[in-house]
Amino acid sequence: MAAAATLPLLLLLLLPALPAPSHAWGVDGHLTVCQIAQGRLSDAAAAAVKDLLPSYAGNNLSSLCSWADDVKLRYRWSSPLHYIDTPDGLCTYSYDRDCKDEDGIKGRCVAGAINNYTSQLLTYGTSSTPEYNLTQALLFLSHFIGDIHQPLHVGFTSDRGGNTINVHWYTRKTVLHHVWDASIIQTAEDDFYGDSVAGYIDTLKKNITQGEWSEQVSSWEACDKNQTACPDKYASESITAACDWAYKGVEEDSTLEDPYFSSRLPIVNLRLAQGGVRLAATLNRIFG
């Protein structure tokens, strides 16, 4: 991965204009994670993020939070880095057992990618000629911390995290994975926020700072054993949520309507909030 991450910055800046495949968490999901994170950065982390972002992005990390999806067709080596496949029906995650690509190469999963790009970013400021493309490392890390909080990005091997389970979201045909990437978020925006992602993000931020999650935030931010990043913890949470909520009660050609939406939206809200808080905490540790 490190070798691939040294592609010229010019190529990096041109690629967001390319046609994009489907997005993990959807564009609004990744936007949400990064906007929550950006408001929680320390002064040192905010300065480093501003320094590493391309000039056209200004100081807006969220504007490039879906970049890693946009480049999957060009950077084909990066596709396995967005998810983890776990044994069918087991509902647990193990790095040694599960973090590998389809060829069995260890470390090529979203948890391994988070560890890799965290290590790269820890070299920031240590050399006038960096070994890595740290702009890319920042964009990949920001995206992958979002991905690992989407429950079906740590899903069963045979259905590819719900990608082969056909369902109807109300009247629209889709797959279960897309329901969790985008449909639940879009329906919430339509029903409660006048189709506004800004209103949706505002509500999540308020629940983080003064609402139902405010007393949990410090535990979300913490990493065991003084780690800089702790993706194994997030992956374990996601496969548990996948079993308890995403897969539960769903069969091929299920129609998912109000009961599924209303009971699963709180899980989506929680995972987006946790992703944003933890992205900020990770960047604060890296650049602090």
C-alpha positions as CSV (number, residue, x, y, z in Angstrom):
1,M,0.0,0.0,0.0
2,A,2.8,2.4,0.8
3,A,4.2,2.1,-2.7
4,A,0.9,2.9,-4.2
5,A,0.4,5.9,-1.9
6,T,3.4,7.7,-3.5
7,L,1.6,8.5,-6.8
8,P,2.2,12.2,-7.9
9,L,0.1,14.8,-6.2
10,L,-1.0,16.2,-9.6
11,L,-2.7,12.9,-10.3
12,L,-4.3,13.0,-6.9
13,L,-5.8,16.4,-7.6
14,L,-7.2,15.5,-11.0
15,L,-8.9,12.3,-9.9
16,P,-12.0,13.7,-8.1
17,A,-13.3,14.7,-11.5
18,L,-13.5,11.1,-12.7
19,P,-16.9,9.3,-12.7
20,A,-17.5,7.7,-9.3
21,P,-18.7,4.2,-8.4
22,S,-21.2,3.6,-5.6
23,H,-20.2,5.3,-2.3
24,A,-19.8,3.6,1.1
25,W,-21.9,5.5,3.6
26,G,-23.0,7.6,0.6
27,V,-21.7,11.1,0.0
28,D,-23.8,12.5,2.8
29,G,-22.6,9.9,5.3
30,H,-19.0,10.6,4.7
31,L,-19.7,14.4,4.6
32,T,-21.4,14.0,8.0
33,V,-18.4,12.1,9.6
34,C,-15.9,14.6,8.3
35,Q,-17.9,17.7,9.3
36,I,-18.4,16.4,12.8
37,A,-14.7,15.6,13.0
38,Q,-13.5,19.0,11.7
39,G,-15.3,20.9,14.4
40,R,-13.6,18.8,17.1
41,L,-9.9,19.1,15.9
42,S,-7.3,20.6,18.2
43,D,-5.4,23.7,16.9
44,A,-2.4,21.6,16.0
45,A,-4.5,19.0,14.1
46,A,-6.6,21.7,12.3
47,A,-3.4,23.4,11.1
48,A,-1.9,20.1,9.9
49,V,-5.2,19.2,8.0
50,K,-5.2,22.6,6.4
51,D,-1.6,22.2,5.4
52,L,-2.2,18.8,3.8
53,L,-5.4,19.5,2.0
54,P,-5.2,20.6,-1.7
55,S,-5.5,24.3,-2.1
56,Y,-8.8,24.1,-3.9
57,A,-10.3,22.4,-0.8
58,G,-9.5,25.4,1.4
59,N,-9.9,24.2,4.9
60,N,-12.8,21.9,4.2
61,L,-11.9,18.2,4.8
62,S,-15.5,17.1,4.2
63,S,-15.4,18.3,0.6
64,L,-13.0,15.4,-0.1
65,C,-14.3,12.8,2.3
66,S,-15.6,10.7,-0.5
67,W,-12.4,11.0,-2.6
68,A,-11.4,7.4,-1.7
69,D,-14.6,6.1,-3.3
70,D,-14.1,8.3,-6.4
71,V,-10.8,6.8,-7.1
72,K,-11.6,3.1,-6.7
73,L,-11.8,2.4,-10.4
74,R,-8.4,4.1,-11.0
75,Y,-6.7,2.8,-7.8
76,R,-8.0,-0.8,-8.1
77,W,-5.6,-1.9,-5.4
78,S,-7.6,0.1,-2.9
79,S,-10.9,-1.6,-3.3
80,P,-10.4,-4.3,-0.6
81,L,-9.4,-1.5,1.9
82,H,-13.0,-0.3,2.3
83,Y,-14.4,-3.4,4.1
84,I,-13.9,-6.6,6.1
85,D,-15.5,-9.9,5.3
86,T,-16.3,-12.0,8.3
87,P,-17.4,-15.7,8.5
88,D,-21.1,-16.1,7.8
89,G,-23.3,-16.1,10.9
90,L,-20.5,-15.8,13.4
91,C,-21.1,-12.2,14.4
92,T,-17.6,-11.6,15.7
93,Y,-14.4,-10.0,14.2
94,S,-10.8,-11.1,14.5
95,Y,-8.0,-9.1,12.8
96,D,-5.8,-12.2,12.3
97,R,-8.7,-14.2,10.9
98,D,-10.6,-11.6,8.9
99,C,-8.3,-8.8,7.8
100,K,-7.2,-10.0,4.3
101,D,-8.2,-9.6,0.7
102,E,-9.7,-12.2,-1.6
103,D,-6.3,-13.5,-2.4
104,G,-5.6,-14.0,1.3
105,I,-3.0,-11.2,1.6
106,K,-3.0,-10.2,5.3
107,G,-3.7,-6.6,6.4
108,R,-5.6,-5.7,3.2
109,C,-8.9,-4.6,4.8
110,V,-10.3,-1.4,6.3
111,A,-8.7,-2.0,9.7
112,G,-5.3,-2.7,8.2
113,A,-5.7,0.4,6.0
114,I,-6.5,2.6,9.0
115,N,-3.4,1.3,10.7
116,N,-1.3,1.9,7.6
117,Y,-2.4,5.5,6.9
118,T,-2.1,6.4,10.6
119,S,1.5,5.2,10.5
120,Q,2.1,7.3,7.4
121,L,0.6,10.4,8.9
122,L,2.7,10.1,12.1
123,T,5.7,11.0,9.9
124,Y,4.2,14.5,9.2
125,G,6.7,17.2,10.0
126,T,9.7,14.8,10.4
127,S,11.3,15.4,7.0
128,S,11.5,18.1,4.4
129,T,11.1,15.3,1.8
130,P,8.3,13.1,3.0
131,E,8.4,9.4,2.2
132,Y,4.7,9.2,1.6
133,N,2.0,11.2,-0.1
134,L,0.5,12.6,3.2
135,T,-2.4,14.3,1.4
136,Q,-3.5,10.9,0.2
137,A,-2.9,9.4,3.6
138,L,-5.2,12.0,5.2
139,L,-8.0,11.5,2.7
140,F,-7.8,7.7,2.9
141,L,-7.7,7.7,6.7
142,S,-10.7,10.1,7.0
143,H,-12.7,8.0,4.6
144,F,-11.8,4.6,6.1
145,I,-12.7,5.6,9.6
146,G,-16.1,6.5,8.2
147,D,-16.3,3.1,6.4
148,I,-15.5,1.0,9.4
149,H,-18.4,2.5,11.3
150,Q,-20.9,1.4,8.6
151,P,-22.1,-1.9,10.0
152,L,-22.3,-3.7,6.7
153,H,-18.7,-2.8,5.9
154,V,-17.9,-5.5,8.4
155,G,-20.4,-8.1,7.1
156,F,-20.7,-11.7,6.0
157,T,-18.4,-13.1,3.3
158,S,-21.0,-14.9,1.2
159,D,-23.3,-11.9,0.7
160,R,-20.4,-9.3,0.5
161,G,-21.8,-7.3,3.4
162,G,-25.4,-7.3,2.1
163,N,-24.4,-6.4,-1.5
164,T,-26.0,-9.5,-2.9
165,I,-29.2,-9.4,-0.8
166,N,-31.9,-7.8,-3.0
167,V,-34.6,-5.9,-1.1
168,H,-37.2,-3.1,-1.7
169,W,-36.7,0.1,0.2
170,Y,-40.3,1.1,0.3
171,T,-41.1,0.8,-3.5
172,R,-37.6,1.1,-4.8
173,K,-35.5,-2.0,-5.6
174,T,-32.0,-1.9,-4.1
175,V,-29.6,-4.1,-2.1
176,L,-29.3,-4.2,1.7
177,H,-25.9,-2.7,1.7
178,H,-27.1,0.4,-0.1
179,V,-29.9,0.7,2.4
180,W,-27.3,1.2,5.1
181,D,-24.9,3.3,2.9
182,A,-27.5,5.8,1.8
183,S,-31.2,5.0,1.9
184,I,-31.7,5.4,5.6
185,I,-29.8,8.7,5.7
186,Q,-31.6,10.0,2.6
187,T,-35.0,9.1,4.0
188,A,-34.2,10.8,7.3
189,E,-33.2,13.9,5.5
190,D,-36.4,13.9,3.4
191,D,-38.7,13.2,6.3
192,F,-37.2,15.3,9.0
193,Y,-34.9,18.0,7.6
194,G,-36.5,19.2,4.3
195,D,-33.9,17.2,2.3
196,S,-31.1,19.1,4.1
197,V,-27.9,17.3,5.1
198,A,-26.9,20.4,7.0
199,G,-29.9,20.1,9.3
200,Y,-29.2,16.4,9.8
201,I,-25.6,17.1,10.8
202,D,-26.6,19.9,13.1
203,T,-28.9,17.5,15.1
204,L,-26.1,14.9,15.4
205,K,-23.6,17.6,16.6
206,K,-26.1,18.8,19.3
207,N,-26.6,15.2,20.5
208,I,-22.8,14.8,20.8
209,T,-22.2,18.0,22.7
210,Q,-25.3,18.4,24.9
211,G,-27.7,15.6,24.1
212,E,-28.1,11.9,24.5
213,W,-24.5,11.0,23.7
214,S,-22.6,13.8,25.6
215,E,-21.7,11.5,28.5
216,Q,-20.4,8.8,26.2
217,V,-18.1,10.9,24.0
218,S,-15.0,10.4,26.1
219,S,-15.3,6.7,26.0
220,W,-15.8,6.8,22.2
221,E,-12.5,8.8,21.9
222,A,-10.4,6.5,24.0
223,C,-8.1,3.8,22.5
224,D,-6.8,0.9,24.6
225,K,-3.1,0.5,25.2
226,N,-2.4,4.1,24.2
227,Q,-2.9,3.3,20.6
228,T,-3.1,6.2,18.1
229,A,-5.9,4.4,16.2
230,C,-8.0,1.4,17.3
231,P,-9.9,0.1,14.3
232,D,-10.4,-3.4,15.8
233,K,-12.7,-1.9,18.4
234,Y,-14.8,-0.2,15.7
235,A,-14.9,-3.3,13.5
236,S,-16.2,-5.4,16.4
237,E,-18.9,-2.9,17.1
238,S,-19.9,-2.9,13.4
239,I,-20.3,-6.7,13.0
240,T,-22.4,-6.8,16.2
241,A,-24.6,-4.0,14.8
242,A,-24.8,-5.8,11.4
243,C,-26.1,-9.0,13.1
244,D,-28.4,-7.2,15.6
245,W,-29.9,-4.7,13.2
246,A,-28.8,-4.7,9.6
247,Y,-29.4,-8.4,8.8
248,K,-32.0,-9.1,11.4
249,G,-35.4,-10.0,9.9
250,V,-34.2,-9.5,6.3
251,E,-34.5,-12.1,3.6
252,E,-34.0,-12.0,-0.2
253,D,-36.7,-9.7,-1.7
254,S,-37.8,-8.3,1.7
255,T,-39.7,-5.0,1.6
256,L,-38.2,-2.7,4.2
257,E,-40.5,0.2,5.2
258,D,-41.4,2.3,8.3
259,P,-40.7,-0.3,11.0
260,Y,-37.2,-1.1,9.7
261,F,-36.5,2.6,9.1
262,S,-37.6,3.9,12.5
263,S,-35.8,1.1,14.4
264,R,-32.5,1.3,12.4
265,L,-32.2,5.1,12.1
266,P,-30.9,5.4,15.7
267,I,-28.1,2.9,14.9
268,V,-27.1,4.9,11.7
269,N,-27.1,8.1,13.7
270,L,-25.0,6.6,16.4
271,R,-22.4,5.1,14.0
272,L,-22.1,8.4,12.1
273,A,-21.6,10.3,15.3
274,Q,-19.0,7.8,16.6
275,G,-17.2,7.9,13.3
276,G,-16.9,11.7,13.4
277,V,-15.8,11.9,17.0
278,R,-13.2,9.1,16.5
279,L,-11.8,10.6,13.3
280,A,-11.2,13.8,15.2
281,A,-9.7,12.0,18.2
282,T,-7.4,10.0,15.9
283,L,-6.2,13.1,14.0
284,N,-5.7,14.9,17.3
285,R,-3.5,12.1,18.5
286,I,-1.5,12.0,15.2
287,F,-0.8,15.7,15.0
288,G,-0.8,16.5,18.7
